[in-house]
XYZ file of C-alpha atoms in Angstrom:
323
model
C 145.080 -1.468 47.491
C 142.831 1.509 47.446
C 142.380 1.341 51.116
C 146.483 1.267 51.765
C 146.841 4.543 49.404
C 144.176 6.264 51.381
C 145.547 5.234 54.625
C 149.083 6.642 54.068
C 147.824 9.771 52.757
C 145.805 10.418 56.072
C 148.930 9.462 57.945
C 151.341 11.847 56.372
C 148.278 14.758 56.730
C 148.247 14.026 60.333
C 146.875 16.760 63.039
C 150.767 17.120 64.312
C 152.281 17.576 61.580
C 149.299 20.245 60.050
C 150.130 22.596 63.496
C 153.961 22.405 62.623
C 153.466 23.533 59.198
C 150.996 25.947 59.853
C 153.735 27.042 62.967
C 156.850 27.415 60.464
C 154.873 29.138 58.455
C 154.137 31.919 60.738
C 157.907 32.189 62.389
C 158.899 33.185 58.692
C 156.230 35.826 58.483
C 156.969 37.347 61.878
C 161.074 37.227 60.948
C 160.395 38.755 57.527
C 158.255 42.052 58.751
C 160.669 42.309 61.208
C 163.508 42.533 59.530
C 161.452 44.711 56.998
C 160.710 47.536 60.212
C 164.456 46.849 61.494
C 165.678 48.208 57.999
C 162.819 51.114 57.609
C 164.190 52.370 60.965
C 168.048 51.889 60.226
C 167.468 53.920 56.982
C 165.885 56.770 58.896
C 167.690 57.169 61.774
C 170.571 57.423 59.275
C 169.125 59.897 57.012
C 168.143 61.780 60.605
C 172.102 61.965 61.416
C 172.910 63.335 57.721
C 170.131 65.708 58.082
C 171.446 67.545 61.038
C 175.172 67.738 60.914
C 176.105 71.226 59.910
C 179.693 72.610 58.301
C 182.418 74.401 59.435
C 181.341 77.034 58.764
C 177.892 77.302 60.114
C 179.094 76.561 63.387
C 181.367 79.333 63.043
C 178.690 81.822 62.531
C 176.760 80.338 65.412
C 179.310 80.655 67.659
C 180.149 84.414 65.878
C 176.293 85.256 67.001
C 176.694 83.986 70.337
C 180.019 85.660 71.070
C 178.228 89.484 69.571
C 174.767 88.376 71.742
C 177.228 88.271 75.488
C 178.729 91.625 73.906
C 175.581 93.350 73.637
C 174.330 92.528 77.132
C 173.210 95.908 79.268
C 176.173 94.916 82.517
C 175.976 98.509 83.499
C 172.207 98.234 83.885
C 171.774 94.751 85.518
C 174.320 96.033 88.149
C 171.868 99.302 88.509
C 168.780 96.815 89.600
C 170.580 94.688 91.482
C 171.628 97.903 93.892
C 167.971 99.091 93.826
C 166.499 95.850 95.025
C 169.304 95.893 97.641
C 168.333 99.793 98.577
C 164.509 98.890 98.762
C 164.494 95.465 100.344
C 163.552 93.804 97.306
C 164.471 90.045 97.468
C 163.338 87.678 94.961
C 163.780 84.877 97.350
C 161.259 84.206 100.183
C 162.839 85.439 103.880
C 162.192 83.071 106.315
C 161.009 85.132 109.156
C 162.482 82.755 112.835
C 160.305 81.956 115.225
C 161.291 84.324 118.143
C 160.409 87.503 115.513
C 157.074 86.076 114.896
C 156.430 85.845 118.716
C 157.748 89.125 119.343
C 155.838 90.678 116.260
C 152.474 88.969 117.849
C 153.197 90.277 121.540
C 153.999 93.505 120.288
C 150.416 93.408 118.028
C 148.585 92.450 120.864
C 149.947 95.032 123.538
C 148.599 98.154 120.857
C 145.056 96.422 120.389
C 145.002 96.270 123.839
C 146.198 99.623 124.185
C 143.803 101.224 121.551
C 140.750 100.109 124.325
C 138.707 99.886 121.137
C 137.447 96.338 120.836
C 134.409 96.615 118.500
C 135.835 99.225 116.511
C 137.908 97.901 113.701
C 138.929 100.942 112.323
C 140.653 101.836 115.143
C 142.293 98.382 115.650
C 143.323 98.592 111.925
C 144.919 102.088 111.971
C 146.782 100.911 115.405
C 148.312 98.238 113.670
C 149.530 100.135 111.033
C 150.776 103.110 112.931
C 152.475 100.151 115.163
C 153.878 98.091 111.532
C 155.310 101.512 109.656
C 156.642 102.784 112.895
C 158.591 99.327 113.665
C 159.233 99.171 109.713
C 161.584 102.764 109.785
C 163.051 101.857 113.544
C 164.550 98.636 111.439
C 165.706 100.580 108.004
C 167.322 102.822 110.161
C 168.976 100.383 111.774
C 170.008 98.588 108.412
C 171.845 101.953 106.905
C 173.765 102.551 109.999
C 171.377 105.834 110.823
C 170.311 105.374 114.599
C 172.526 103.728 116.634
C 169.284 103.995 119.826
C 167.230 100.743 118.851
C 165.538 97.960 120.623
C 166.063 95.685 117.936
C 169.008 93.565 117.594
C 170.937 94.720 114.626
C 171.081 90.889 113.488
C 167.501 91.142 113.040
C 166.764 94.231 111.650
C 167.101 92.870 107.750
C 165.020 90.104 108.116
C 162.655 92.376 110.329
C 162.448 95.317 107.715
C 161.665 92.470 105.102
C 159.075 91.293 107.080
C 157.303 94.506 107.983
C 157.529 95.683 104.500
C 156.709 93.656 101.324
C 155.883 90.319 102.741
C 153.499 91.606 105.443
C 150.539 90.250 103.786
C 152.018 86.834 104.306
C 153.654 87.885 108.137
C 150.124 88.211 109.040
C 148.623 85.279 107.837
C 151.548 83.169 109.272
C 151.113 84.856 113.054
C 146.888 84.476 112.870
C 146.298 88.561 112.549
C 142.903 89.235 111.154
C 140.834 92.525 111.470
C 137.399 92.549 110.176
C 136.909 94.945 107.256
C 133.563 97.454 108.359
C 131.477 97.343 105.221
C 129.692 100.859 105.391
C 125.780 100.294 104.165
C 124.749 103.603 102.674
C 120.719 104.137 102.769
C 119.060 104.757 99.927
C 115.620 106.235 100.036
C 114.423 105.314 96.753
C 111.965 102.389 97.861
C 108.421 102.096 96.202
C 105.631 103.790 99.130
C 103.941 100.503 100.773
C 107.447 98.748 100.207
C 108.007 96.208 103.444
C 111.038 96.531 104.915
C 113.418 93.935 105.489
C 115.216 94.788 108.643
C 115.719 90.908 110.307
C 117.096 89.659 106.571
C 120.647 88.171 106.966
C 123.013 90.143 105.088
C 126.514 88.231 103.863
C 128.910 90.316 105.568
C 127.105 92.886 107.615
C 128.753 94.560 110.938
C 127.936 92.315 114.022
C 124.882 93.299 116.068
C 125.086 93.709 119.768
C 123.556 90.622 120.900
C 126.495 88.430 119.223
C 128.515 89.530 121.486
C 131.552 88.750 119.179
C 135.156 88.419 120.702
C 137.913 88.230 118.428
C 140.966 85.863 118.880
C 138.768 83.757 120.932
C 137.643 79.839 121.282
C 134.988 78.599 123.316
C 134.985 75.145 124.235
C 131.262 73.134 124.375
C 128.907 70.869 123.247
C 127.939 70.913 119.279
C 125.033 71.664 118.301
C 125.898 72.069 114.892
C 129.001 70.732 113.453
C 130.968 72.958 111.586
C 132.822 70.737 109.690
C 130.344 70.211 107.443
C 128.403 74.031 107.953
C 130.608 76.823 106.345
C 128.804 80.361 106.653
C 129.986 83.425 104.447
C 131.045 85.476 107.759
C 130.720 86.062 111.056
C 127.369 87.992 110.958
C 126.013 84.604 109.057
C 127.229 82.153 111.349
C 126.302 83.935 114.607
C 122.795 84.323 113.326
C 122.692 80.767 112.578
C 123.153 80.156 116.656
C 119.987 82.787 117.465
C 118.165 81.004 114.791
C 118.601 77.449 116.131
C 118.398 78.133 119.491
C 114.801 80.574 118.757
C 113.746 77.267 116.822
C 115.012 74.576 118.967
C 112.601 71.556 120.230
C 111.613 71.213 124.229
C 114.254 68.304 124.492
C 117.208 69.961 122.393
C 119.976 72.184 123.563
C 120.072 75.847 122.445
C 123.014 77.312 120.797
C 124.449 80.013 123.266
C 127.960 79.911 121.631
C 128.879 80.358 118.190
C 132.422 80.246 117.009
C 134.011 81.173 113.674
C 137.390 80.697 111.627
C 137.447 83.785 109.370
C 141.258 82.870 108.428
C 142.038 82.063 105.106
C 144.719 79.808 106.378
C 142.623 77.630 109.011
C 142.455 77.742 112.922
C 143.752 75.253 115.109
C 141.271 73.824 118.719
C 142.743 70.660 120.907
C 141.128 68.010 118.883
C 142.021 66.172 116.051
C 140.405 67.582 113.095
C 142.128 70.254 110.302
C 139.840 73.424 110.804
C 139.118 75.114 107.736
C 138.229 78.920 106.404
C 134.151 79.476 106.864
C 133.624 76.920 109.641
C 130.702 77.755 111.711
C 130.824 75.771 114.724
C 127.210 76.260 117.221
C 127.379 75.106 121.143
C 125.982 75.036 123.719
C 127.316 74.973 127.382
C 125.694 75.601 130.745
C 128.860 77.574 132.120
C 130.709 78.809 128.975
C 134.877 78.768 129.550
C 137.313 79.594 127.077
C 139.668 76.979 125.686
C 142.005 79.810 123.675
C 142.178 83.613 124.092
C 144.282 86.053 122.192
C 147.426 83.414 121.967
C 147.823 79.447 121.538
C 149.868 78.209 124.488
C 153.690 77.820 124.524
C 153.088 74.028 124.911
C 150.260 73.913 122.308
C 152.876 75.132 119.913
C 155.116 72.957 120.539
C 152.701 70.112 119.944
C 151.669 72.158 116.498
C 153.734 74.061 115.089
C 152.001 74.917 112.133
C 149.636 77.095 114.282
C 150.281 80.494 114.588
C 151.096 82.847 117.579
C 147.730 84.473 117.716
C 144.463 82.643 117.712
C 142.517 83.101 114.813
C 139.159 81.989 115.825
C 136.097 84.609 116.413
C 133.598 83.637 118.926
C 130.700 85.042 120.934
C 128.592 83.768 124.059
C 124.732 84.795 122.899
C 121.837 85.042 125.566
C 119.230 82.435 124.805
């Protein structure tokens, strides 16, 4: 009898019907907390509705304010600025200069540097420009306010011209590949220690090309690398051509001697027929048994067309170095 009692009882405790129990048991307590959350967030959204609807007759004061704010604007003087930005070029919206002005700007650029017969002189080549850009720069205005009637430039173009030549020049330049080295004047100072060595071979971030670089600006020269310069960014010019007469004085037997050296000294990159994006600092060393050029002074009509990002002018210094 004892056994029967014991059986049933194990029966009716069976593993099933544990895991249901256990089951409903834990649907209730997931349906009570959320019905417990659902109400929390019910109540507060509601109370966030009351707590933001305003009367009658704050919304008449707002709209009082906003009606004496428009009253109080300065018209008169908004209207004053607007006519002085239009008197001094002044546009807060960037002029996009088309493609024809750019080439004509870069022709123009290149025919006074040429003209100027001052090549390692970059003084000279800067005050040329200059003389060229404020000269072309008053031809335009001119133009604009109807006071010369005697101009080479079409008067379509004289707005976008005068924009060009005036406040966005900086950016004009950069877009067209027009870089000037800046001469750094090193003044002596005779205050060194008697029996102090002096230093006369050190290499100097950004001091004035020596002869024997032989630098030509707005030039590429095509060749074998000796160093990539990818991957070997100099400071300047000076630093990367003394790079080539230090490899090729300390060149093995069996290795070529850097006789070119070629530099991008534009912020915004320089552009060679190959398939790499040419960076700011690259210092590229070759070598080549007959040195040609593959760019001088402007990228090629067709080149262009295949990039159009490059500019008119190239940007790329280079020099061809006796070894």
């Amino acid at each position: 009898m004892a056994r029967a009692e014991w059986w049933g009882s194990a029966k009716w405790f069976s593993y099933k019907r544990t895991t249901i129990i256990v089951c409903s048991i834990n649907i209730f307590v997931a349906l009570y907390v959320l019905h417990s959350y659902t109400s929390a967030y019910m109540y507060t959204r509601s109370d966030t509705h009351r707590a933001f609807r305003y009367t009658p007759d704050q919304v008449r004061k707002m709209e009082e304010s906003n009606r004496i704010r428009k009253q109080l604007e300065p018209l008169q003087l908004i209207e004053v600025i607007k006519g002085l930005k239009e008197d001094f070029f002044i546009d807060e919206k960037v002029v996009h200069v088309p493609h024809q002005i750019k080439q004509m700007i870069a022709d123009e650029i290149l025919a006074t540097l040429k003209g100027v017969n001052a090549r390692d002189n970059a003084p000279v080549q800067q005050d040329a420009v200059q003389s060229w850009r404020q000269k072309k720069l008053k031809e335009a205005r001119e133009l604009v306010n109807r006071k010369t009637s005697n101009s080479t430039i079409a008067l379509e173009e004289a707005s976008v011209l005068a924009q060009a030549l005036g406040v966005d020049w900086a950016e004009l330049s950069e877009e067209i590949g027009l870089w000037i080295p800046v001469a750094i004047i090193n003044e002596e100072h005779h205050d060194k220690p008697v029996g102090e060595d002096e230093f006369d071979n050190e290499i100097i971030a950004g001091k004035w090309l020596p002869p024997e670089c032989k630098v030509e600006f707005h030039t590429d020269y095509g060749g074998d690398a000796v160093r990539w310069g990818l991957t070997h960014p100099k400071e300047s010019a000076f630093e990367c051509c003394m790079a080539c007469l230090n490899q090729a004085k300390h060149a093995g037997p069996n290795d070529k001697r850097c006789n070119i050296w070629v530099y991008c000294p534009s912020e915004m990159g320089c552009y060679s027929p190959d398939i790499y994006q040419h960076k700011h600092q690259e210092c590229w060393l070759k070598y080549a048994e007959n040195p040609t050029m593959t760019f001088k002074d402007r990228y090629s009509e067709s080149y262009r067309n295949a990039h159009p990002n490059a500019p008119s002018v190239v940007p790329w210094m280079s020099g061809v170095v006796s070894v």
